[in-house]
Amino acid sequence: MASGSGLKMERIREAFQRALTGALPPGADLTLERPKSVELGDLAYPCFRAAKAAGKNPAQLAQDLAASLKVEGAELLAAGPYLNLRLTAETRSRLLVGSLLSDRPFGAGPASGRRVIVEYSSPNIAKLFTIGHLRSTMIGHGMVQVHRFLGDEVIRLNHLGDWGTQFGTLLAAYKLWAEAGNADLTKDFDWADDAPEKRRSPLFRLFQLYVRFHAEEEKDPALRDDARGWFRKLETGDAEARRLWSWFREISLAEFKRLYDRLGVGFDTFEEGEAFYEDRMADTIQALEAAGLLIEGDKGARIVDLEDVGIKTPCMVVKADGGSVYATRDLATGVYRRDHYKYDKCVYVIGGEQILHMQQVFAVLKKLDPAWFTDGKLVHTPFGLIKLPEGKMSTRKGNVIFLEDVLDEARERVLAVIEEKNPELKDKADVAEALGMGAVVFFNAINDRTKAITFEWDRVVALDGDTGPYVQYAHARIMSVLRKAGGTWAAQATPGAFDGRQGPVVPYAAAELPVDLAGLEAPEAQALLFELAGLPSAYRMAQEQLQATPIARQLLAVARAFSGFYTNCPILKDETSPADRDARLALCVATARALRQGLFLMGIQAPDEM
RNA sequence: GCACCCAUAGCUCAGCUGGAUAGAGCAUCAGGCUUCGAACCUGAGGGUCGGGAGUUCGAAUCUCUCUGGGUGCACCA
């Protein structure tokens, strides 16, 4: 008997395409689609184009092809203008369960030899993480995981906002309101509202200084000069400014790392933020100068004109006073990464409000070195803002929603549900954390990243419907069945030791495929297999679209299909024969593995009980 | 004013890059737990795909235009 792992959907697909090649004129488009449901089949060939080329009716062509072609292990059916390939239930079961029970990760790609940089998260020093930062952080994390899973080498960079004029603001504010009575930022300020216990950190107090400065600056514009003066001191290497800067950076980074740990997100380095490029900008400016790209702008600034590439706003590289700007650092960053990493693709996960800026930077780099910065090498992955029902969030104004508050609230709500539904559960706190995180992270991924999101508590931390916890619930139910089944069943769906920061693969040992899979003939079981079969293309789509959305949606489809299977196909009940029981348990193992792996790529855990 | 993004069921959104009868969740209504976990499942109602024109065998998808929203537009990042 063929062991399942020898049977692959890829082979079937190739055989189908080979058969089509023989029957159609050379050069015909052989793109195959996924039918809408398993009743139609497993692979679909739309006949429209080929029919047109042959001067035939598409439905007629589909019928002709169905009658003349043959593919081993499958039947070919004409369904209107489509030629569908449908596997037998036996073949479909063997193929998918077999793949998922092997020790090779289902849907993963072979090493591509490509090196991809993903720049994401990139928070500004001295600001607290808001719900807005979750977008860049988790979109980036998902991209890292998916690219790795599909075989790319990935370098994870955090372009920390640890330089720039906002440090003038911080330094000035610190000197004005902190140095005298609260130099080490260990005490609450007497001028500020009492902070909740959990926020009484030095970083939070820095944030309070920042907010106060911008409030007072409205009333007293002279403060602005004070801030500029401090930034100049920092740039010219003033010892005190440097010392404070370095300290601010340190306390910020400590908080950031704590949150990244909570999110399960990691980076290859934190040392290549904006400050890292401070002394590398001169070379880049020099190079632009040498290339003859820098011209003098209206008020004396040095700019690169981009009119010829369709960008009407020129890119300012050097301010009239000789200072650098954001673009200067980004250009130096681009040049450094070219020389240092020799990558194939660099993905910038940065908000949509910076589209123009990114276009400018990419355009200038392209002018500087057209041979290296080819099309597609630099990719901006913009995403929509998270807004509040009452409008835009603003760190300066202090009307923000902190990420930790969202995660905490989600955890509390989950805990309340656990107390109600499963009060005996052990490790309640850990499970609540995993589910709360699942709700928030999944919500962030479920919708197209380019669209703006209005933050509403009840939607972000929702626990039923199209949510992370729905997928996690399906997984927990499976594990519960597997535990009750005894033997090695639960172990088969339990991964070996792994660490999310090391790689994208959830490691499972090879398990034995039952000989008799007749227990999977029910339509609900076949529908579940069909959705499992959709996962590999969801992974590829996620890589192409640079977002985890397709994965989230396919996981929902799998979880939903599992619920249908679970309610209609008894597994451990007396009415089920031993052979059917084993087949269904094997499908449970396969599904649990698929769900856990998919969630893991998104940065979400799958508890065994909830 | 100019540029980019968005508009699909009462609400929030999918719709695999031009293809099969436009699908999910929430909400509403009607059902389903002495039986593997009801954080679940089954069913119902609900649509001029913002308006208009065009491209072709075929458009929610591509082009143009109008309307309504969002985001930007050189000395902040």
XYZ file of C-alpha atoms (C1' of nucleotides) in Angstrom:
687
model
C 0.000 0.000 0.000
C 1.288 3.443 -0.913
C 2.417 5.289 2.151
C 0.618 8.613 2.202
C 3.747 10.655 2.205
C 4.651 9.409 -1.261
C 1.459 10.864 -2.645
C 1.464 14.565 -3.291
C -0.974 17.141 -4.543
C 1.911 18.552 -6.573
C 2.158 15.300 -8.541
C -1.547 15.338 -9.291
C -1.341 18.932 -10.397
C 1.586 18.175 -12.688
C -0.163 15.156 -14.149
C -3.245 17.261 -14.833
C -1.181 19.937 -16.546
C 0.710 17.333 -18.573
C -2.565 15.901 -19.792
C -3.774 19.378 -20.710
C -0.546 20.182 -22.531
C -1.062 17.213 -24.770
C -4.598 18.213 -25.648
C -4.183 21.947 -26.084
C -2.135 23.982 -28.542
C 1.380 24.909 -27.367
C 1.611 28.019 -25.267
C -1.857 27.692 -23.784
C -2.281 29.100 -20.300
C -2.404 26.163 -17.901
C -3.160 28.077 -14.722
C -5.215 25.954 -12.376
C -7.630 27.311 -9.805
C -9.150 26.018 -6.649
C -12.843 25.183 -7.067
C -15.301 26.818 -4.734
C -16.155 23.620 -2.964
C -15.068 20.021 -2.779
C -18.219 18.841 -4.566
C -16.877 20.466 -7.720
C -13.457 18.966 -7.331
C -9.924 19.630 -6.139
C -8.453 21.478 -9.096
C -10.177 23.528 -11.766
C -9.097 24.450 -15.259
C -11.094 27.364 -16.697
C -11.523 26.732 -20.409
C -12.377 30.269 -21.523
C -9.089 31.221 -23.089
C -8.255 27.930 -24.688
C -11.786 27.775 -26.082
C -11.442 31.193 -27.599
C -8.131 30.306 -29.192
C -9.675 27.150 -30.634
C -12.841 28.924 -31.710
C -14.941 26.660 -29.515
C -17.549 27.071 -26.855
C -15.836 26.796 -23.413
C -18.447 24.381 -22.091
C -18.043 22.200 -25.181
C -14.262 22.239 -24.825
C -14.577 21.272 -21.152
C -16.731 18.321 -22.154
C -14.382 17.254 -24.913
C -11.407 17.391 -22.574
C -13.263 15.510 -19.851
C -14.060 12.760 -22.306
C -10.599 12.462 -23.815
C -8.180 13.040 -20.932
C -7.231 10.790 -18.044
C -5.369 11.427 -14.820
C -4.424 8.563 -12.524
C -6.331 8.502 -9.231
C -8.813 11.207 -10.175
C -11.782 11.821 -12.400
C -12.173 14.709 -14.807
C -15.545 16.382 -14.940
C -16.920 19.132 -17.115
C -18.863 21.636 -15.060
C -20.016 24.340 -17.417
C -16.967 26.138 -18.768
C -14.670 24.459 -16.244
C -12.790 21.213 -16.444
C -12.522 19.995 -12.878
C -10.268 17.346 -11.494
C -11.841 15.513 -8.594
C -9.971 13.048 -6.464
C -11.718 10.057 -5.035
C -12.448 10.386 -1.339
C -9.882 7.666 -0.705
C -7.139 9.445 -2.637
C -7.923 12.828 -1.122
C -7.854 11.389 2.393
C -4.642 9.499 1.845
C -2.926 12.404 0.225
C -3.731 15.080 2.789
C -3.693 13.127 6.000
C -0.541 11.411 4.745
C 1.189 14.737 4.123
C 0.189 16.107 7.496
C 1.280 13.008 9.374
C 4.731 13.040 7.832
C 7.580 14.850 9.555
C 7.836 17.393 6.763
C 6.016 20.662 7.499
C 2.894 20.829 5.354
C 3.076 23.629 2.804
C 6.657 24.641 3.564
C 8.995 25.481 0.706
C 12.521 24.311 -0.088
C 15.439 26.671 0.507
C 15.163 29.423 -2.087
C 18.648 30.864 -1.753
C 17.058 34.298 -1.430
C 17.919 36.703 1.333
C 15.137 38.992 2.469
C 15.325 41.882 4.919
C 12.190 42.728 6.851
C 12.236 46.054 8.667
C 9.362 46.330 11.094
C 8.051 47.642 14.389
C 10.611 50.484 14.592
C 9.170 52.352 17.574
C 10.350 55.758 18.667
C 12.350 55.950 21.853
C 10.555 57.411 24.859
C 7.123 56.620 23.527
C 4.987 53.794 24.794
C 3.727 51.103 22.506
C 0.231 51.867 21.358
C -2.219 49.645 19.571
C -0.899 51.328 16.422
C 2.534 49.768 16.883
C 0.953 46.338 16.854
C 0.261 46.711 13.136
C 3.857 47.082 12.027
C 5.127 44.629 14.600
C 2.785 41.758 13.816
C 2.572 42.316 10.062
C 6.362 42.257 10.048
C 6.527 39.202 12.269
C 4.092 37.366 10.022
C 6.166 38.251 6.966
C 9.320 37.041 8.644
C 7.695 33.722 9.498
C 6.057 33.166 6.126
C 9.176 33.976 4.139
C 11.224 31.647 6.283
C 8.604 28.922 6.046
C 8.744 29.170 2.278
C 12.507 28.882 2.201
C 13.933 32.393 2.296
C 16.688 33.522 4.609
C 15.332 36.463 6.574
C 17.085 39.282 8.398
C 14.875 40.935 10.992
C 15.647 44.590 11.526
C 14.166 47.115 13.905
C 14.829 50.619 12.652
C 14.544 52.158 16.082
C 13.591 55.833 16.137
C 16.464 56.673 18.423
C 17.572 59.931 16.832
C 16.061 63.147 15.583
C 14.695 66.403 16.823
C 12.295 64.759 19.238
C 15.328 64.172 21.445
C 15.734 67.905 21.695
C 12.207 67.925 23.046
C 12.934 65.214 25.565
C 16.197 66.690 26.732
C 14.642 70.115 27.184
C 11.646 68.703 29.032
C 13.856 66.591 31.261
C 16.003 69.569 32.196
C 12.944 71.700 32.895
C 10.741 69.388 34.915
C 12.586 66.275 35.980
C 16.201 66.957 36.746
C 15.563 68.965 39.874
C 13.295 66.603 41.799
C 13.099 63.361 39.849
C 16.432 63.007 38.091
C 16.340 59.235 37.880
C 12.644 59.139 36.907
C 11.835 56.745 39.718
C 9.107 58.904 41.244
C 5.751 60.095 39.950
C 5.646 63.749 38.984
C 3.602 65.946 41.261
C 2.260 67.832 38.241
C 0.981 64.763 36.459
C -2.146 62.727 37.128
C -1.529 59.594 39.109
C -0.560 56.829 36.751
C -1.982 53.336 37.140
C 0.359 51.055 39.030
C 1.426 49.053 36.014
C 2.604 52.118 34.151
C 4.844 53.519 36.830
C 7.996 53.021 34.836
C 10.777 55.424 33.914
C 9.670 55.085 30.311
C 6.170 56.185 31.196
C 7.563 59.229 32.961
C 9.618 60.081 29.900
C 6.441 59.856 27.917
C 4.735 62.215 30.365
C 7.546 64.715 29.873
C 7.106 64.469 26.127
C 3.369 65.076 26.290
C 3.758 67.979 28.717
C 6.360 69.625 26.515
C 4.060 69.643 23.526
C 1.225 71.016 25.603
C 3.324 73.858 27.011
C 4.901 74.565 23.670
C 1.467 75.606 22.386
C 1.386 78.377 24.963
C 5.060 79.285 24.834
C 6.644 78.883 21.383
C 10.029 79.884 22.814
C 10.310 76.360 24.184
C 10.777 75.168 20.644
C 14.134 76.963 20.426
C 15.123 75.318 23.656
C 14.426 71.923 22.113
C 16.303 72.734 18.936
C 19.238 73.900 21.008
C 19.371 70.603 22.857
C 19.230 68.592 19.689
C 22.105 70.621 18.295
C 24.092 69.831 21.431
C 23.335 66.170 20.935
C 24.450 66.292 17.316
C 27.666 68.072 18.152
C 28.556 65.512 20.772
C 27.880 67.437 23.976
C 28.719 65.052 26.800
C 25.645 65.640 28.918
C 23.270 65.428 25.960
C 24.903 62.179 24.856
C 24.723 60.702 28.318
C 21.024 61.468 28.714
C 20.270 60.290 25.186
C 21.989 57.017 25.832
C 20.115 56.579 29.098
C 16.723 57.395 27.550
C 17.436 54.879 24.843
C 18.362 52.221 27.380
C 15.202 52.528 29.475
C 13.083 52.547 26.334
C 14.746 49.481 24.911
C 14.270 47.578 28.146
C 10.520 48.177 27.961
C 10.356 47.364 24.268
C 12.135 44.071 24.789
C 9.750 43.137 27.559
C 6.819 43.692 25.190
C 8.468 41.863 22.296
C 8.886 38.907 24.637
C 5.228 39.028 25.487
C 4.343 39.130 21.789
C 6.829 36.386 20.928
C 8.562 38.629 18.436
C 12.308 38.850 17.937
C 14.913 40.773 15.966
C 18.399 40.034 14.758
C 19.631 43.357 16.057
C 18.461 46.497 17.811
C 21.656 48.306 16.961
C 20.786 49.490 13.477
C 18.317 52.193 14.333
C 18.469 55.772 13.179
C 21.332 56.750 15.456
C 23.471 54.011 13.909
C 23.393 55.934 10.651
C 24.297 59.262 12.202
C 27.928 59.146 11.099
C 27.162 57.272 7.904
C 25.079 60.036 6.394
C 28.009 62.128 5.253
C 29.198 59.426 2.862
C 25.761 59.091 1.361
C 25.456 62.844 0.876
C 28.886 62.748 -0.719
C 27.797 59.995 -3.076
C 24.682 61.916 -4.076
C 26.850 64.970 -4.631
C 29.290 63.005 -6.769
C 26.449 61.643 -8.837
C 25.297 65.188 -9.475
C 21.900 64.547 -7.962
C 21.866 67.244 -5.286
C 20.565 70.635 -6.290
C 19.806 73.760 -4.324
C 16.156 74.197 -3.370
C 14.099 77.337 -2.800
C 15.314 78.295 0.636
C 18.794 76.903 0.489
C 18.132 73.258 1.265
C 19.813 70.537 -0.806
C 17.294 68.414 -2.633
C 17.001 65.683 -5.247
C 14.521 66.491 -7.964
C 12.189 63.618 -8.799
C 9.943 65.292 -11.350
C 11.312 63.016 -14.096
C 10.111 59.880 -12.306
C 6.668 61.281 -11.676
C 7.119 62.453 -8.091
C 6.319 66.116 -7.875
C 7.694 66.732 -4.402
C 11.482 66.718 -4.394
C 13.342 64.743 -1.752
C 15.061 66.998 0.727
C 18.370 65.587 1.869
C 20.084 68.447 3.671
C 18.272 71.251 5.463
C 19.162 74.894 4.825
C 20.964 74.945 8.181
C 23.017 71.924 7.133
C 21.155 69.455 9.324
C 19.916 66.058 8.317
C 16.340 64.874 8.040
C 14.502 61.582 8.103
C 15.121 60.981 4.410
C 18.855 61.445 4.884
C 18.945 58.640 7.406
C 16.786 56.396 5.255
C 19.065 56.947 2.286
C 22.130 56.130 4.370
C 20.294 53.065 5.623
C 19.569 51.934 2.080
C 23.183 52.327 1.070
C 24.469 50.560 4.174
C 22.177 47.589 3.728
C 23.165 47.276 0.086
C 26.820 47.060 1.057
C 26.410 45.059 4.235
C 23.638 42.552 3.540
C 23.634 42.005 -0.227
C 19.966 41.120 -0.046
C 17.492 40.160 -2.754
C 14.538 41.992 -1.295
C 14.013 44.512 1.471
C 10.531 44.924 2.905
C 9.666 48.076 4.842
C 6.641 47.563 7.076
C 5.697 51.188 7.618
C 2.359 53.005 7.831
C 0.525 54.218 4.773
C 0.952 57.853 5.765
C 4.579 57.527 4.715
C 3.916 56.317 1.176
C 5.234 59.480 -0.428
C 8.328 59.498 1.737
C 9.120 55.891 0.850
C 8.579 56.564 -2.837
C 11.027 59.442 -2.614
C 13.667 57.430 -0.812
C 13.340 54.510 -3.222
C 13.503 56.846 -6.197
C 16.647 58.571 -4.959
C 18.379 55.267 -4.237
C 17.473 54.101 -7.704
C 18.999 57.188 -9.247
C 22.101 56.715 -7.157
C 22.639 53.075 -8.111
C 20.207 51.879 -10.764
C 22.135 48.641 -11.306
C 21.647 47.501 -7.711
C 18.296 48.991 -6.732
C 16.305 47.243 -9.410
C 12.526 47.008 -9.558
C 11.114 44.967 -6.731
C 14.225 45.086 -4.583
C 12.768 47.702 -2.280
C 9.208 47.128 -1.197
C 7.094 49.322 1.029
C 4.327 47.463 2.825
C 1.974 50.218 3.913
C -0.854 49.653 6.329
C -3.868 51.636 7.451
C -3.977 53.592 10.649
C -5.867 52.487 13.691
C -8.255 55.247 14.591
C -10.439 55.798 17.587
C -14.165 56.278 17.122
C -13.586 59.932 18.026
C -10.691 60.380 15.601
C -7.003 59.885 15.092
C -4.686 58.810 17.892
C -1.903 61.198 18.788
C 0.987 60.433 21.085
C 1.663 64.113 21.474
C -1.845 64.817 22.638
C -1.805 61.758 24.838
C -5.105 60.337 23.504
C -3.797 56.915 22.706
C -4.637 53.323 23.495
C -1.658 51.505 24.912
C -0.946 48.068 23.548
C -0.471 46.615 27.011
C -3.904 47.822 28.064
C -5.435 46.058 25.085
C -3.560 42.830 25.804
C -4.458 43.027 29.498
C -8.110 43.735 28.796
C -8.266 40.838 26.350
C -6.719 38.549 28.945
C -9.216 39.676 31.600
C -12.176 39.065 29.327
C -10.904 35.606 28.462
C -10.357 34.841 32.109
C -13.984 35.729 32.850
C -15.141 33.295 30.163
C -12.859 30.574 31.508
C -14.264 31.045 35.021
C -17.718 30.619 33.561
C -17.151 27.717 31.171
C -14.149 25.819 32.402
C -13.360 26.776 36.014
C -11.382 23.567 36.557
C -8.810 24.512 33.928
C -5.229 24.505 35.073
C -2.775 27.249 34.067
C -5.679 29.646 33.636
C -3.449 32.694 33.514
C -1.264 31.331 30.729
C -4.214 30.148 28.695
C -5.996 33.474 29.106
C -2.852 35.243 27.937
C -2.568 33.010 24.868
C -6.234 33.448 23.952
C -6.289 37.177 24.585
C -3.209 37.549 22.430
C -4.848 35.310 19.857
C -7.891 37.566 19.746
C -5.906 40.783 19.363
C -3.296 39.503 16.926
C -5.781 37.610 14.785
C -8.065 40.633 14.608
C -5.130 42.652 13.401
C -4.404 40.138 10.645
C -7.896 39.271 9.471
C -8.476 42.415 7.452
C -6.523 43.754 4.527
C -3.617 45.698 5.935
C -4.116 48.737 3.709
C -7.448 49.597 5.240
C -7.819 51.873 8.213
C -9.226 50.241 11.306
C -11.486 51.916 13.812
C -10.612 50.637 17.231
C -13.593 49.266 19.144
C -13.019 47.196 22.243
C -15.777 44.696 21.544
C -14.400 43.865 18.127
C -10.718 43.762 18.970
C -11.137 41.424 21.920
C -14.116 39.471 20.567
C -13.965 35.767 21.391
C -16.489 34.231 19.039
C -17.177 34.341 15.347
C -14.266 34.944 12.978
C -11.632 35.258 15.661
C -8.382 33.783 16.854
C -10.071 32.070 19.822
C -12.468 30.340 17.412
C -9.490 28.718 15.709
C -7.854 28.035 19.063
C -11.085 26.462 20.302
C -11.153 24.050 17.365
C -7.597 23.060 18.200
C -8.366 22.585 21.902
C -11.375 20.406 21.112
C -9.251 18.211 18.895
C -6.662 17.818 21.613
C -9.407 16.908 24.048
C -10.643 14.130 21.762
C -7.106 12.889 21.210
C -6.456 12.746 24.948
C -9.613 10.757 25.486
C -8.637 8.383 22.673
C -5.602 7.324 24.713
C -2.582 5.610 23.197
C -0.192 7.873 21.348
C -2.871 9.991 19.719
C -2.347 13.167 21.731
C 1.404 12.789 21.418
C 1.081 12.714 17.636
C -0.397 16.212 17.710
C 2.102 17.523 20.235
C 5.132 19.261 18.749
C 8.673 18.705 19.902
C 10.511 21.506 21.647
C 10.745 24.634 19.565
C 11.326 28.316 19.947
C 9.541 30.841 17.810
C 12.558 33.037 17.564
C 14.612 30.299 15.969
C 12.422 29.329 13.070
C 9.005 29.099 11.520
C 8.465 25.361 11.690
C 6.484 23.609 14.399
C 8.259 20.245 14.539
C 6.177 17.076 14.512
C 7.416 13.520 14.394
C 6.265 11.273 11.578
C 3.142 9.318 12.502
C 1.650 6.253 10.927
C -1.204 6.630 8.463
C -4.066 4.196 9.118
C -4.526 1.631 6.358
C -8.277 1.975 6.145
C -9.514 5.517 5.549
C -13.122 4.657 4.739
C -14.122 6.491 7.914
C -13.393 9.753 6.104
C -15.900 9.325 3.314
C -18.535 11.530 4.922
C -18.962 14.858 3.102
C -18.023 16.795 6.255
C -14.692 14.951 6.487
C -14.007 15.550 2.813
C -14.892 19.237 3.186
C -12.348 19.491 5.995
C -9.693 17.820 3.840
C -10.473 20.269 1.057
C -9.887 23.234 3.379
C -6.654 21.711 4.681
C -5.561 21.421 1.071
C -6.042 25.179 0.753
C -3.367 26.021 3.314
C -0.246 25.815 1.121
C -1.663 28.291 -1.376
C -2.720 30.546 1.515
C 0.914 30.586 2.662
C 2.085 31.512 -0.808
C -0.539 34.219 -1.088
C 0.561 35.630 2.256
C 4.107 35.845 0.935
C 3.015 37.532 -2.279
C 0.644 39.971 -0.640
C 3.001 40.628 2.264
C 0.327 40.068 4.868
C -0.960 37.168 6.951
C -4.584 37.801 5.977
C -4.893 34.794 3.641
C -3.554 32.512 6.378
C -6.011 33.851 8.940
C -8.909 33.311 6.556
C -7.886 29.811 5.569
C -7.411 28.836 9.214
C -10.953 29.985 9.881
C -12.172 27.873 6.984
C -10.328 24.847 8.377
C -11.656 25.434 11.896
C -15.190 25.881 10.596
C -14.929 22.729 8.512
C -13.608 20.891 11.544
C -16.661 21.923 13.560
C -18.864 20.466 10.835
C -16.890 17.235 10.826
C -16.925 17.079 14.603
C -20.678 17.482 14.931
C -21.500 15.038 12.132
C -18.868 12.337 12.391
C -18.708 10.619 15.764
C -15.174 9.619 16.620
C -15.020 7.877 19.977
C -18.627 6.818 20.270
C -19.770 3.202 20.327
C -21.441 3.460 16.941
C -18.063 4.094 15.299
C -16.074 1.044 14.178
C -12.435 0.743 15.288
C -11.216 1.297 11.739
C -13.340 4.409 11.245
C -12.309 5.637 14.655
C -8.622 5.437 13.749
C -9.153 7.151 10.411
C -11.029 10.001 12.077
C -8.452 10.340 14.825
C -5.762 10.561 12.170
C -7.709 13.402 10.540
C -7.914 15.071 13.952
C -4.153 14.845 14.350
C -3.669 16.249 10.865
C -6.006 19.154 11.572
C -4.463 19.967 14.945
C -1.008 20.088 13.356
C -2.203 22.312 10.544
C -3.954 24.726 12.892
C -1.056 25.004 15.290
C 1.435 25.559 12.489
C -0.719 28.200 10.804
C -1.381 30.075 14.019
C 2.284 29.913 14.894
C 3.252 31.627 11.648
C 0.923 34.441 12.638
C 2.462 34.672 16.089
C -0.405 32.988 17.950
C -0.218 30.052 20.342
C -2.507 27.047 20.355
C -3.199 25.855 23.924
C -4.129 22.195 24.390
C -6.982 23.124 26.692
C -8.998 26.254 27.172
C -5.394 72.833 -5.391
C -2.346 68.177 -6.582
C -1.105 62.895 -5.500
C -2.173 58.105 -3.404
C -5.731 54.715 -0.803
C -10.807 53.288 0.150
C -16.487 52.598 -1.037
C -19.760 45.122 -1.511
C -25.956 42.614 3.300
C -28.442 46.834 9.094
C -22.820 46.679 11.133
C -17.498 44.864 10.297
C -15.370 42.717 6.179
C -13.938 38.438 2.173
C -14.198 37.839 -2.948
C -7.503 33.922 -4.792
C -5.513 39.847 -9.483
C -11.158 39.389 -15.663
C -14.564 33.772 -14.832
C -19.009 28.894 -11.831
C -25.519 30.892 -8.343
C -21.188 37.699 -5.013
C -19.561 34.825 0.392
C -18.226 34.941 6.033
C -18.758 36.952 11.013
C -21.737 40.197 14.165
C -26.756 41.601 14.948
C -32.137 39.699 14.208
C -35.489 35.443 13.945
C -36.358 29.861 14.274
C -34.103 25.289 15.873
C -30.171 21.869 18.302
C -26.695 19.698 24.606
C -28.963 12.489 29.617
C -24.128 10.973 24.149
C -16.364 12.806 21.910
C -15.841 20.498 24.872
C -22.711 24.620 23.044
C -16.197 29.704 23.240
C -20.083 25.140 18.980
C -23.641 23.584 15.061
C -28.171 23.775 11.512
C -31.704 26.914 9.038
C -34.150 31.803 7.600
C -34.497 36.797 6.184
C -31.232 40.557 4.359
C -27.475 42.948 -2.117
C -29.477 48.428 -8.272
C -21.291 45.484 -5.484
C -21.418 54.384 -4.117
C -23.652 56.887 -9.283
C -22.752 57.054 -14.592
C -20.136 55.795 -19.126
C -16.577 52.561 -21.568
C -13.284 48.074 -22.792
C -15.177 42.146 -24.359
C -17.510 36.210 -25.013
C -17.813 37.800 -19.622
C -16.643 43.365 -14.883
C -17.456 43.713 -7.683
C -12.511 43.143 -10.194
C -9.612 46.888 -15.784
C -10.206 52.452 -17.980
C -12.512 57.303 -17.615
C -15.711 60.487 -14.892
C -18.690 62.178 -10.790
C -19.957 61.755 -5.469
C -18.549 60.621 -0.466
C -14.571 59.271 3.187
C -9.194 58.598 4.591
C -3.934 59.892 4.094
C -0.076 62.775 2.372
C 2.092 67.247 -0.182
C 10.599 69.847 1.060
C 13.495 72.303 6.422
C 8.944 66.909 12.117
C 9.534 61.590 12.037
